[in-house]
Amino acid sequence: MSMLHLYLMGVVIGVVGEGVAYLQRLWVYRRPLYPVMNVLVMFGLVMGTLAALIPRLGVLPVFLIAFIVGLTYEIANLRVLHWWTFPGERLYVLRGHAQVVVVISLLWGAVPLLVVALAGWA
């Protein structure tokens, strides 16, 4: 799989994920540019690059790296960036930033795995 293919799969996953989040109001961005940057940079570039490392490093190490990157990103948003908020500090049944951040970070960990899976089907 080419890096471009992995990047595009990451972007597709990002568009779908952000679309669902928008429709269900799971998180709300402060500016319209932020979700675009999130899709292109985090989903496409960062997670696509991590997906490319799976053949060399394996699934578990890449999951853990993506989890740590996602956790760092979510904490940076809460403390410094303030690009998005979770209305009412909730995500479905989860309440409080700590729970929400951990679950979202686990989902970030899964993104490179999903990128590779979808890239293999496309």
Coordinates of C-alpha atoms in Angstrom, one line a residue:
M1 CA 0.0 0.0 0.0
S2 CA 1.3 3.4 -0.9
M3 CA 1.5 6.2 1.6
L4 CA -0.9 8.2 -0.5
H5 CA -3.5 5.3 -0.3
L6 CA -3.1 5.2 3.5
Y7 CA -3.3 9.0 3.8
L8 CA -6.6 9.0 1.8
M9 CA -8.0 6.2 3.8
G10 CA -7.2 8.2 7.0
V11 CA -9.0 11.2 5.5
V12 CA -12.0 9.1 4.6
I13 CA -12.2 7.8 8.2
G14 CA -11.8 11.3 9.5
V15 CA -14.6 12.7 7.3
V16 CA -17.0 9.9 8.4
G17 CA -16.0 10.3 12.0
E18 CA -16.3 14.1 12.0
G19 CA -19.5 13.9 10.1
V20 CA -21.1 11.5 12.7
A21 CA -19.7 13.7 15.5
Y22 CA -21.2 16.8 13.9
L23 CA -24.6 15.2 13.4
Q24 CA -24.8 13.8 16.9
R25 CA -23.1 16.9 18.4
L26 CA -20.6 14.7 20.2
W27 CA -18.0 17.5 20.1
V28 CA -18.2 21.0 18.8
Y29 CA -15.4 22.9 17.1
R30 CA -14.8 26.6 17.9
R31 CA -13.9 27.4 14.3
P32 CA -14.8 25.7 11.0
L33 CA -11.1 25.3 10.0
Y34 CA -10.4 23.0 13.0
P35 CA -12.2 19.9 11.8
V36 CA -10.7 20.3 8.3
M37 CA -7.2 20.5 9.9
N38 CA -8.0 17.5 12.2
V39 CA -9.1 15.4 9.2
L40 CA -6.1 16.3 7.0
V41 CA -3.4 16.3 9.6
M42 CA -4.4 13.9 12.4
F43 CA -6.4 11.4 10.5
G44 CA -4.7 11.6 7.2
L45 CA -1.0 12.5 7.9
V46 CA -0.4 11.3 11.4
M47 CA -2.7 8.2 11.5
G48 CA -1.9 7.3 7.9
T49 CA 1.8 7.4 8.7
L50 CA 1.3 5.2 11.8
A51 CA -0.7 2.8 9.7
A52 CA 2.3 2.5 7.4
L53 CA 4.4 1.4 10.3
I54 CA 2.3 -1.7 11.1
P55 CA 4.2 -4.1 8.9
R56 CA 7.5 -3.1 10.6
L57 CA 6.3 -2.6 14.2
G58 CA 3.2 -4.7 14.5
V59 CA -0.4 -4.0 15.4
L60 CA 0.0 -3.6 19.2
P61 CA 2.9 -1.2 19.2
V62 CA 1.2 1.0 16.6
F63 CA -2.0 0.9 18.6
L64 CA -0.1 2.1 21.7
I65 CA 1.7 4.8 19.8
A66 CA -1.5 6.1 18.3
F67 CA -3.2 5.9 21.7
I68 CA -0.4 8.0 23.2
V69 CA -0.5 10.5 20.3
G70 CA -4.3 10.7 20.6
L71 CA -4.1 11.1 24.4
T72 CA -1.5 13.9 24.1
Y73 CA -3.7 15.6 21.4
E74 CA -6.8 15.4 23.5
I75 CA -5.1 16.7 26.6
A76 CA -3.4 19.5 24.6
N77 CA -6.9 20.5 23.4
L78 CA -8.3 20.6 26.9
R79 CA -5.4 22.6 28.4
V80 CA -3.9 24.7 25.5
L81 CA -5.6 24.5 22.1
H82 CA -9.3 24.7 23.0
W83 CA -10.2 23.8 19.4
W84 CA -13.2 21.7 20.4
T85 CA -15.4 21.0 23.4
F86 CA -17.5 18.1 24.5
P87 CA -20.9 19.6 25.3
G88 CA -21.7 19.1 29.0
E89 CA -18.3 17.2 29.3
R90 CA -20.2 14.1 28.0
L91 CA -19.8 11.5 25.3
Y92 CA -22.9 9.4 25.2
V93 CA -23.0 7.8 28.7
L94 CA -19.5 8.9 29.7
R95 CA -19.3 12.0 32.0
G96 CA -16.3 14.1 32.8
H97 CA -13.3 15.0 30.7
A98 CA -11.1 12.1 32.1
Q99 CA -13.5 9.4 30.9
V100 CA -14.1 11.1 27.6
V101 CA -10.5 11.7 26.9
V102 CA -9.5 8.1 27.6
V103 CA -12.2 6.6 25.4
I104 CA -11.5 9.0 22.5
S105 CA -7.8 8.2 22.9
L106 CA -8.6 4.5 22.6
L107 CA -10.4 5.3 19.4
W108 CA -7.4 7.2 18.2
G109 CA -5.4 4.0 18.9
A110 CA -7.7 2.1 16.6
V111 CA -7.5 4.5 13.7
P112 CA -4.3 3.3 12.1
L113 CA -5.6 -0.3 12.3
L114 CA -8.8 0.7 10.6
V115 CA -6.8 2.6 8.0
V116 CA -4.9 -0.5 7.0
A117 CA -8.0 -2.7 7.1
L118 CA -9.9 -0.3 4.8
A119 CA -6.9 0.3 2.5
G120 CA -6.7 -3.5 2.0
W121 CA -10.4 -3.6 0.9
A122 CA -10.2 -0.5 -1.4

